[in-house]
Amino acid sequence: MADILDIDAAVIGAGPAGLMAAEQLAQAGARVVVFDGMAAPARKFLLAGRGGLNLTHSEPLPEFLARYGAAQVRLAPAIEAFPPDALQRWADELGQTTFVGSSGRVFPTAMKASPLLRAWLRRLDAQGVQLRLRHRWTGWDEQGRLRFDTATGAVSVAARATVLALGGASWPRLGSDGGWVPLLAAKGVAIAPLRPANCGFTTTWSALFADKYQGAPLKNIALSFGERTVRGEAVITRDGIEGGAIYALSAPLRDAILATGEARLLIALRPDLAVDDLAARLAKPKGKQSLSTWLRKAVGLTHVGVGLLYEAALAEGRALATLSPSELAALINAVPLRLTGVAPIARAISSAGGIALDEIDGAYMLYRLPGVFAAGEMLDWEAPTGGYLLTACFATGLAAGRGAAKYLGR
């Protein structure tokens, strides 16, 4: 016979959204247990912290909210209730001061996630929040109790309120594997297919280019797709391209590839120089210099930038040396790259899709499952990197936690 636990509130998922929900419930006086299938909490959060833990962004709130695209209207109340400056104050209360970087991104002074997580877990423990790890949620039993698989057998949990914060499907080895999808779909909850977000893309490089430049950075470039242009950096991979500027365009690029099989990206290698200026520089005699050396010296291209020009000319069946100065100048700031595939969701920074936003009420409770709330990447929204992902996870976790507390009459 399975063990049975009777509690006020169960939070399933020990990432930022789940822990924030647990904190709100505990502050309201509820008995809270957080369950997670992994051996340690917040595994993906800790991984994100290895690069500095970009908590949030300092831009004005209207511009900040616009980063959530079609989900902006639904997410706005939660984020307005816990905006970026409130998140910074929250971190400061945990003894983790923050600073604003040159790009406007906000980081903890420690530049990693582990001190913040340790301080947070200590506070949650002091508030009476219990943490049960290696508990994999498998749905509900015939009595409506939550069911978990553990190393010592099945566990049933009677919870008067439940907050689901199981994440999407990126980085499944860290716990977010989308295994919850069939459990909720069986209850009639509408779920948009989980798709890669903030991801890389594939293309067909020549063997020479791939061998020579995989891992090479493209700095201070501009990428254009459709009517959108972003500035930033990217990295050449063995079979494609990834990086911050790519991630900023990943949603429209992904959707185009899924719809038509390809997307045509334009890369400006010297976006601060006008085409006429580039053409004037390229009109000067190159003397005995090789074409590659001349391009690097005349217009400041990097080795990988020159390599991209050769790739583009090769794809069009032309020799780079035959282009006129004006043609070459135009190519430098509009290198076409045909993307034909999306990197697997397991390698994406985040995922799109999830529980349709019209399946939840203003308190983040599922209409079809009274007393069950959802937060974080389980919901159908996406945002670029830059602090927007974590902010929305914290904010929706807080909203769901408060909603659950109110449901409990707290």
Tab-separated table of C-alpha atoms in Angstrom:
chain	number	residue	atom	x	y	z
A	1	MET	CA	0.000	0.000	0.000
A	2	ALA	CA	1.325	3.428	-0.930
A	3	ASP	CA	2.260	5.980	1.716
A	4	ILE	CA	-0.305	8.788	1.991
A	5	LEU	CA	0.590	12.369	2.876
A	6	ASP	CA	-2.085	14.935	3.767
A	7	ILE	CA	-1.073	18.590	3.332
A	8	ASP	CA	-2.444	22.043	2.514
A	9	ALA	CA	-0.466	22.614	-0.664
A	10	ALA	CA	1.800	20.640	-2.958
A	11	VAL	CA	4.191	22.384	-5.314
A	12	ILE	CA	5.529	20.130	-8.047
A	13	GLY	CA	8.789	21.395	-9.477
A	14	ALA	CA	11.634	22.980	-7.488
A	15	GLY	CA	12.721	25.592	-10.009
A	16	PRO	CA	12.266	29.378	-9.638
A	17	ALA	CA	8.511	29.290	-10.380
A	18	GLY	CA	7.836	26.450	-7.960
A	19	LEU	CA	9.967	27.789	-5.133
A	20	MET	CA	8.412	31.236	-5.489
A	21	ALA	CA	4.931	29.702	-5.310
A	22	ALA	CA	5.966	27.757	-2.200
A	23	GLU	CA	7.258	30.925	-0.573
A	24	GLN	CA	3.956	32.730	-1.129
A	25	LEU	CA	1.982	29.808	0.273
A	26	ALA	CA	4.215	29.515	3.319
A	27	GLN	CA	3.972	33.230	4.010
A	28	ALA	CA	0.189	32.824	3.949
A	29	GLY	CA	0.432	30.152	6.655
A	30	ALA	CA	-0.120	27.043	4.511
A	31	ARG	CA	1.666	23.745	5.090
A	32	VAL	CA	3.675	23.340	1.897
A	33	VAL	CA	5.708	20.496	0.438
A	34	VAL	CA	7.742	20.950	-2.730
A	35	PHE	CA	8.272	17.800	-4.814
A	36	ASP	CA	10.872	17.369	-7.531
A	37	GLY	CA	11.970	14.378	-9.571
A	38	MET	CA	15.659	15.282	-9.494
A	39	ALA	CA	18.205	14.624	-6.763
A	40	ALA	CA	18.732	18.351	-6.164
A	41	PRO	CA	16.492	21.404	-6.585
A	42	ALA	CA	16.667	24.041	-9.316
A	43	ARG	CA	19.121	22.186	-11.542
A	44	LYS	CA	18.414	24.288	-14.635
A	45	PHE	CA	18.563	27.496	-12.574
A	46	LEU	CA	22.026	26.512	-11.372
A	47	LEU	CA	23.138	25.782	-14.925
A	48	ALA	CA	21.940	29.218	-16.038
A	49	GLY	CA	24.015	30.707	-13.253
A	50	ARG	CA	27.240	29.352	-14.671
A	51	GLY	CA	27.189	32.130	-17.244
A	52	GLY	CA	26.542	34.862	-14.671
A	53	LEU	CA	22.822	34.370	-13.843
A	54	ASN	CA	21.058	37.061	-15.831
A	55	LEU	CA	18.159	37.570	-13.388
A	56	THR	CA	16.250	40.310	-15.163
A	57	HIS	CA	16.600	43.458	-17.288
A	58	SER	CA	16.592	47.135	-16.386
A	59	GLU	CA	14.750	48.532	-19.409
A	60	PRO	CA	11.482	50.451	-18.842
A	61	LEU	CA	8.543	48.197	-18.054
A	62	PRO	CA	6.539	48.900	-21.261
A	63	GLU	CA	9.492	47.820	-23.403
A	64	PHE	CA	10.160	44.918	-21.049
A	65	LEU	CA	6.601	43.611	-21.355
A	66	ALA	CA	6.696	43.891	-25.147
A	67	ARG	CA	9.372	41.160	-25.172
A	68	TYR	CA	6.655	38.585	-24.445
A	69	GLY	CA	4.931	39.102	-27.784
A	70	ALA	CA	1.495	37.545	-28.065
A	71	ALA	CA	1.540	36.518	-24.381
A	72	GLN	CA	2.139	40.067	-23.147
A	73	VAL	CA	-1.479	40.833	-22.235
A	74	ARG	CA	-1.881	37.678	-20.135
A	75	LEU	CA	1.516	37.909	-18.422
A	76	ALA	CA	1.454	41.644	-17.754
A	77	PRO	CA	-0.565	41.551	-14.482
A	78	ALA	CA	1.785	38.994	-12.940
A	79	ILE	CA	4.937	40.831	-14.039
A	80	GLU	CA	3.536	44.213	-13.003
A	81	ALA	CA	2.898	42.704	-9.560
A	82	PHE	CA	6.521	41.504	-9.387
A	83	PRO	CA	8.492	43.678	-11.840
A	84	PRO	CA	12.256	43.635	-12.375
A	85	ASP	CA	12.981	46.119	-9.577
A	86	ALA	CA	10.962	43.996	-7.138
A	87	LEU	CA	12.966	40.947	-8.179
A	88	GLN	CA	16.167	42.864	-7.456
A	89	ARG	CA	14.874	43.855	-4.005
A	90	TRP	CA	13.898	40.238	-3.352
A	91	ALA	CA	17.438	39.087	-4.163
A	92	ASP	CA	18.883	41.838	-1.994
A	93	GLU	CA	16.742	40.669	0.951
A	94	LEU	CA	18.405	37.272	0.550
A	95	GLY	CA	21.804	38.956	0.876
A	96	GLN	CA	22.514	38.798	-2.859
A	97	THR	CA	23.006	42.319	-4.184
A	98	THR	CA	22.652	42.938	-7.911
A	99	PHE	CA	24.114	45.264	-10.500
A	100	VAL	CA	23.133	46.451	-13.963
A	101	GLY	CA	25.572	45.516	-16.716
A	102	SER	CA	26.476	47.679	-19.696
A	103	SER	CA	23.773	45.970	-21.787
A	104	GLY	CA	21.081	46.746	-19.216
A	105	ARG	CA	20.963	43.173	-17.980
A	106	VAL	CA	20.807	42.605	-14.233
A	107	PHE	CA	23.121	40.136	-12.475
A	108	PRO	CA	23.814	39.187	-8.855
A	109	THR	CA	27.126	40.613	-7.689
A	110	ALA	CA	28.309	37.058	-7.036
A	111	MET	CA	27.747	36.310	-10.755
A	112	LYS	CA	26.398	32.837	-10.042
A	113	ALA	CA	23.207	31.153	-8.901
A	114	SER	CA	24.384	28.939	-6.049
A	115	PRO	CA	24.674	31.608	-3.281
A	116	LEU	CA	21.205	32.932	-4.115
A	117	LEU	CA	19.681	29.451	-4.178
A	118	ARG	CA	21.305	28.449	-0.884
A	119	ALA	CA	20.027	31.589	0.851
A	120	TRP	CA	16.558	31.054	-0.606
A	121	LEU	CA	16.380	27.411	0.481
A	122	ARG	CA	17.455	28.391	4.008
A	123	ARG	CA	14.643	30.940	4.181
A	124	LEU	CA	12.091	28.478	2.821
A	125	ASP	CA	13.193	25.917	5.401
A	126	ALA	CA	12.782	28.510	8.160
A	127	GLN	CA	9.262	29.167	6.845
A	128	GLY	CA	8.421	25.493	7.219
A	129	VAL	CA	8.544	24.523	3.547
A	130	GLN	CA	9.502	20.876	3.100
A	131	LEU	CA	11.448	19.663	0.070
A	132	ARG	CA	11.050	16.100	-1.167
A	133	LEU	CA	13.424	15.147	-3.970
A	134	ARG	CA	13.468	12.109	-6.247
A	135	HIS	CA	9.663	12.246	-6.350
A	136	ARG	CA	8.483	11.958	-9.940
A	137	TRP	CA	4.890	13.020	-10.439
A	138	THR	CA	2.766	10.478	-12.334
A	139	GLY	CA	-0.677	12.101	-12.160
A	140	TRP	CA	-3.663	11.476	-9.911
A	141	ASP	CA	-5.126	8.316	-8.412
A	142	GLU	CA	-8.813	7.311	-8.413
A	143	GLN	CA	-9.428	9.383	-5.278
A	144	GLY	CA	-7.932	12.487	-6.896
A	145	ARG	CA	-4.730	12.338	-4.855
A	146	LEU	CA	-1.375	13.207	-6.406
A	147	ARG	CA	0.811	10.213	-7.219
A	148	PHE	CA	4.595	10.096	-7.142
A	149	ASP	CA	7.111	7.399	-7.980
A	150	THR	CA	10.057	7.209	-5.588
A	151	ALA	CA	12.979	4.870	-5.067
A	152	THR	CA	11.109	3.202	-2.204
A	153	GLY	CA	7.741	2.901	-3.929
A	154	ALA	CA	4.680	4.936	-4.823
A	155	VAL	CA	3.530	7.850	-2.683
A	156	SER	CA	0.047	9.407	-2.658
A	157	VAL	CA	-0.468	13.012	-1.591
A	158	ALA	CA	-3.794	14.561	-0.623
A	159	ALA	CA	-3.280	18.277	-1.232
A	160	ARG	CA	-6.045	20.849	-1.015
A	161	ALA	CA	-4.175	23.001	-3.552
A	162	THR	CA	-1.501	22.079	-6.088
A	163	VAL	CA	0.891	24.294	-8.028
A	164	LEU	CA	2.442	22.704	-11.103
A	165	ALA	CA	5.807	24.201	-12.050
A	166	LEU	CA	7.448	21.416	-14.027
A	167	GLY	CA	9.077	23.528	-16.736
A	168	GLY	CA	8.995	22.993	-20.472
A	169	ALA	CA	11.080	20.474	-22.391
A	170	SER	CA	14.504	22.041	-22.849
A	171	TRP	CA	17.491	20.484	-21.061
A	172	PRO	CA	15.533	17.336	-20.092
A	173	ARG	CA	18.516	15.868	-18.265
A	174	LEU	CA	18.001	18.625	-15.693
A	175	GLY	CA	14.398	17.645	-15.075
A	176	SER	CA	12.262	19.574	-17.562
A	177	ASP	CA	11.313	16.801	-19.960
A	178	GLY	CA	7.677	17.606	-20.769
A	179	GLY	CA	6.515	14.374	-19.176
A	180	TRP	CA	3.539	16.231	-17.702
A	181	VAL	CA	1.952	16.856	-21.127
A	182	PRO	CA	-0.015	13.571	-21.439
A	183	LEU	CA	-1.100	13.779	-17.782
A	184	LEU	CA	-2.834	17.124	-18.324
A	185	ALA	CA	-3.990	16.347	-21.867
A	186	ALA	CA	-5.849	13.337	-20.442
A	187	LYS	CA	-7.776	15.777	-18.246
A	188	GLY	CA	-8.839	17.792	-21.287
A	189	VAL	CA	-6.367	20.645	-20.814
A	190	ALA	CA	-5.439	22.268	-24.145
A	191	ILE	CA	-1.685	22.193	-24.662
A	192	ALA	CA	0.224	23.809	-27.524
A	193	PRO	CA	3.020	21.540	-28.825
A	194	LEU	CA	6.331	22.125	-27.060
A	195	ARG	CA	8.884	23.635	-29.449
A	196	PRO	CA	12.481	24.866	-29.157
A	197	ALA	CA	12.932	28.516	-28.189
A	198	ASN	CA	16.127	30.558	-27.890
A	199	CYS	CA	17.736	27.885	-30.014
A	200	GLY	CA	20.254	27.431	-32.785
A	201	PHE	CA	19.574	26.542	-36.406
A	202	THR	CA	21.107	24.313	-39.032
A	203	THR	CA	22.429	25.124	-42.470
A	204	THR	CA	24.724	23.460	-44.996
A	205	TRP	CA	28.299	24.663	-44.682
A	206	SER	CA	31.030	23.481	-46.974
A	207	ALA	CA	33.274	20.916	-45.295
A	208	LEU	CA	36.192	23.349	-45.450
A	209	PHE	CA	34.251	26.122	-43.713
A	210	ALA	CA	32.829	23.819	-41.030
A	211	ASP	CA	36.231	22.315	-40.253
A	212	LYS	CA	37.922	25.701	-40.050
A	213	TYR	CA	35.363	27.887	-38.314
A	214	GLN	CA	33.152	25.794	-36.039
A	215	GLY	CA	33.161	27.552	-32.681
A	216	ALA	CA	34.235	30.877	-34.215
A	217	PRO	CA	32.384	33.963	-32.926
A	218	LEU	CA	30.757	36.621	-35.074
A	219	LYS	CA	30.907	39.839	-33.078
A	220	ASN	CA	29.282	43.235	-33.588
A	221	ILE	CA	27.000	41.989	-36.345
A	222	ALA	CA	23.394	42.703	-37.277
A	223	LEU	CA	20.959	39.958	-38.228
A	224	SER	CA	17.816	40.595	-40.238
A	225	PHE	CA	14.807	38.426	-40.895
A	226	GLY	CA	11.655	39.844	-42.375
A	227	GLU	CA	11.139	43.294	-40.877
A	228	ARG	CA	13.205	42.598	-37.753
A	229	THR	CA	16.857	43.465	-37.250
A	230	VAL	CA	18.878	42.758	-34.111
A	231	ARG	CA	22.436	43.617	-33.140
A	232	GLY	CA	24.664	41.272	-31.196
A	233	GLU	CA	26.832	38.197	-31.540
A	234	ALA	CA	26.573	34.674	-32.900
A	235	VAL	CA	28.697	31.531	-33.055
A	236	ILE	CA	29.334	29.196	-35.964
A	237	THR	CA	28.553	25.567	-35.179
A	238	ARG	CA	29.496	22.443	-37.089
A	239	ASP	CA	26.140	22.356	-38.828
A	240	GLY	CA	24.705	25.823	-38.330
A	241	ILE	CA	24.669	28.928	-36.171
A	242	GLU	CA	23.623	29.909	-32.641
A	243	GLY	CA	24.167	32.680	-30.094
A	244	GLY	CA	22.469	35.684	-28.554
A	245	ALA	CA	21.523	37.517	-31.740
A	246	ILE	CA	20.174	34.282	-33.225
A	247	TYR	CA	18.128	33.587	-30.099
A	248	ALA	CA	16.514	37.028	-30.363
A	249	LEU	CA	15.118	36.002	-33.764
A	250	SER	CA	14.544	32.346	-32.950
A	251	ALA	CA	10.741	32.512	-32.732
A	252	PRO	CA	10.089	33.878	-36.256
A	253	LEU	CA	12.941	31.822	-37.732
A	254	ARG	CA	11.604	28.636	-36.137
A	255	ASP	CA	8.044	29.304	-37.234
A	256	ALA	CA	9.146	30.002	-40.820
A	257	ILE	CA	11.177	26.801	-40.998
A	258	LEU	CA	8.350	24.720	-39.535
A	259	ALA	CA	5.930	26.264	-42.045
A	260	THR	CA	8.022	26.291	-45.234
A	261	GLY	CA	11.138	24.231	-44.553
A	262	GLU	CA	13.566	27.135	-44.600
A	263	ALA	CA	14.280	30.710	-43.544
A	264	ARG	CA	16.559	33.252	-45.222
A	265	LEU	CA	18.639	35.161	-42.689
A	266	LEU	CA	20.746	38.201	-43.655
A	267	ILE	CA	23.982	38.932	-41.796
A	268	ALA	CA	25.538	42.417	-41.781
A	269	LEU	CA	29.210	41.948	-40.978
A	270	ARG	CA	29.947	45.702	-40.707
A	271	PRO	CA	26.587	47.225	-39.767
A	272	ASP	CA	28.145	50.535	-38.679
A	273	LEU	CA	29.494	51.210	-42.162
A	274	ALA	CA	27.230	52.317	-45.001
A	275	VAL	CA	27.372	50.328	-48.228
A	276	ASP	CA	28.707	53.369	-50.122
A	277	ASP	CA	31.532	53.735	-47.603
A	278	LEU	CA	32.373	50.047	-47.921
A	279	ALA	CA	32.325	50.298	-51.728
A	280	ALA	CA	34.662	53.289	-51.640
A	281	ARG	CA	37.155	51.401	-49.514
A	282	LEU	CA	36.900	48.355	-51.748
A	283	ALA	CA	37.431	50.435	-54.898
A	284	LYS	CA	41.037	51.124	-53.918
A	285	PRO	CA	43.723	48.898	-55.492
A	286	LYS	CA	44.559	45.850	-53.419
A	287	GLY	CA	48.020	45.469	-54.903
A	288	LYS	CA	49.657	42.119	-54.281
A	289	GLN	CA	47.533	41.268	-51.273
A	290	SER	CA	45.367	38.180	-51.371
A	291	LEU	CA	41.646	38.808	-51.515
A	292	SER	CA	41.208	37.568	-47.953
A	293	THR	CA	43.970	39.798	-46.571
A	294	TRP	CA	42.654	42.785	-48.503
A	295	LEU	CA	39.122	42.319	-47.163
A	296	ARG	CA	40.403	42.107	-43.614
A	297	LYS	CA	42.528	45.222	-43.927
A	298	ALA	CA	40.313	47.359	-46.162
A	299	VAL	CA	37.038	46.947	-44.272
A	300	GLY	CA	38.042	45.252	-41.028
A	301	LEU	CA	36.514	41.831	-41.595
A	302	THR	CA	37.496	38.901	-39.411
A	303	HIS	CA	38.732	35.596	-40.803
A	304	VAL	CA	35.337	33.990	-40.230
A	305	GLY	CA	33.625	36.986	-41.832
A	306	VAL	CA	35.694	36.518	-44.962
A	307	GLY	CA	34.876	32.829	-44.848
A	308	LEU	CA	31.153	33.654	-44.806
A	309	LEU	CA	31.569	35.762	-47.937
A	310	TYR	CA	33.223	32.858	-49.733
A	311	GLU	CA	30.391	30.562	-48.565
A	312	ALA	CA	27.766	32.976	-49.876
A	313	ALA	CA	29.470	33.310	-53.247
A	314	LEU	CA	29.872	29.545	-53.481
A	315	ALA	CA	26.158	29.038	-52.756
A	316	GLU	CA	25.319	31.361	-55.663
A	317	GLY	CA	27.793	29.663	-57.993
A	318	ARG	CA	29.984	32.753	-58.253
A	319	ALA	CA	33.629	33.489	-57.524
A	320	LEU	CA	34.097	36.129	-54.827
A	321	ALA	CA	36.955	37.703	-56.768
A	322	THR	CA	34.658	38.488	-59.713
A	323	LEU	CA	32.345	40.757	-57.696
A	324	SER	CA	32.574	44.507	-58.226
A	325	PRO	CA	33.289	46.798	-55.249
A	326	SER	CA	29.614	47.750	-55.020
A	327	GLU	CA	28.479	44.116	-55.222
A	328	LEU	CA	31.003	43.092	-52.613
A	329	ALA	CA	29.992	45.969	-50.338
A	330	ALA	CA	26.330	44.982	-50.616
A	331	LEU	CA	27.191	41.355	-49.814
A	332	ILE	CA	29.219	42.299	-46.721
A	333	ASN	CA	26.192	43.864	-45.104
A	334	ALA	CA	23.627	41.358	-46.367
A	335	VAL	CA	25.252	37.924	-46.357
A	336	PRO	CA	22.396	35.516	-47.087
A	337	LEU	CA	22.212	32.363	-44.985
A	338	ARG	CA	19.642	29.688	-45.767
A	339	LEU	CA	18.556	28.004	-42.558
A	340	THR	CA	16.906	24.630	-43.049
A	341	GLY	CA	16.443	23.166	-39.596
A	342	VAL	CA	15.872	23.933	-35.919
A	343	ALA	CA	18.222	22.621	-33.246
A	344	PRO	CA	16.621	19.902	-31.063
A	345	ILE	CA	14.534	21.073	-28.127
A	346	ALA	CA	16.846	19.209	-25.753
A	347	ARG	CA	19.611	21.677	-26.705
A	348	ALA	CA	17.442	24.805	-26.615
A	349	ILE	CA	17.750	27.335	-23.815
A	350	SER	CA	13.990	27.334	-23.333
A	351	SER	CA	10.843	26.017	-24.947
A	352	ALA	CA	7.690	27.495	-26.433
A	353	GLY	CA	4.249	25.963	-26.227
A	354	GLY	CA	2.620	24.432	-23.180
A	355	ILE	CA	-0.653	24.981	-21.366
A	356	ALA	CA	-2.798	27.379	-23.395
A	357	LEU	CA	-3.159	30.658	-21.528
A	358	ASP	CA	-6.932	30.617	-21.908
A	359	GLU	CA	-6.953	27.414	-19.818
A	360	ILE	CA	-6.037	29.399	-16.675
A	361	ASP	CA	-7.892	32.115	-14.814
A	362	GLY	CA	-6.423	35.355	-13.457
A	363	ALA	CA	-5.088	33.494	-10.412
A	364	TYR	CA	-3.319	30.918	-12.644
A	365	MET	CA	-5.763	28.143	-11.733
A	366	LEU	CA	-6.756	25.651	-14.402
A	367	TYR	CA	-10.447	25.986	-15.226
A	368	ARG	CA	-10.746	22.236	-15.769
A	369	LEU	CA	-8.981	21.335	-12.509
A	370	PRO	CA	-10.164	23.455	-9.579
A	371	GLY	CA	-7.431	23.819	-6.993
A	372	VAL	CA	-4.664	23.103	-9.510
A	373	PHE	CA	-2.486	26.027	-10.571
A	374	ALA	CA	0.312	26.272	-13.133
A	375	ALA	CA	3.309	28.579	-13.532
A	376	GLY	CA	6.577	29.099	-15.351
A	377	GLU	CA	7.571	27.446	-18.612
A	378	MET	CA	4.663	24.999	-18.453
A	379	LEU	CA	2.548	27.838	-19.828
A	380	ASP	CA	2.394	28.801	-23.508
A	381	TRP	CA	4.683	31.828	-23.677
A	382	GLU	CA	8.219	32.516	-24.770
A	383	ALA	CA	10.690	35.359	-24.475
A	384	PRO	CA	14.253	36.118	-25.551
A	385	THR	CA	17.234	35.705	-23.281
A	386	GLY	CA	18.259	38.769	-21.317
A	387	GLY	CA	16.466	38.183	-18.022
A	388	TYR	CA	12.961	37.934	-19.462
A	389	LEU	CA	12.669	34.164	-19.022
A	390	LEU	CA	13.570	34.128	-15.345
A	391	THR	CA	11.502	37.202	-14.541
A	392	ALA	CA	8.347	35.620	-15.964
A	393	CYS	CA	9.044	32.353	-14.132
A	394	PHE	CA	9.405	34.186	-10.804
A	395	ALA	CA	6.370	36.392	-11.470
A	396	THR	CA	4.010	33.617	-12.578
A	397	GLY	CA	5.191	31.466	-9.683
A	398	LEU	CA	4.345	34.280	-7.294
A	399	ALA	CA	0.939	34.764	-8.946
A	400	ALA	CA	0.126	31.040	-8.791
A	401	GLY	CA	1.270	30.829	-5.167
A	402	ARG	CA	-0.918	33.751	-4.176
A	403	GLY	CA	-3.798	32.295	-6.165
A	404	ALA	CA	-3.416	28.967	-4.381
A	405	ALA	CA	-3.238	30.681	-1.000
A	406	LYS	CA	-6.432	32.574	-1.733
A	407	TYR	CA	-8.085	29.333	-2.868
A	408	LEU	CA	-7.178	27.828	0.506
A	409	GLY	CA	-8.783	30.788	2.260
A	410	ARG	CA	-5.424	32.090	3.441
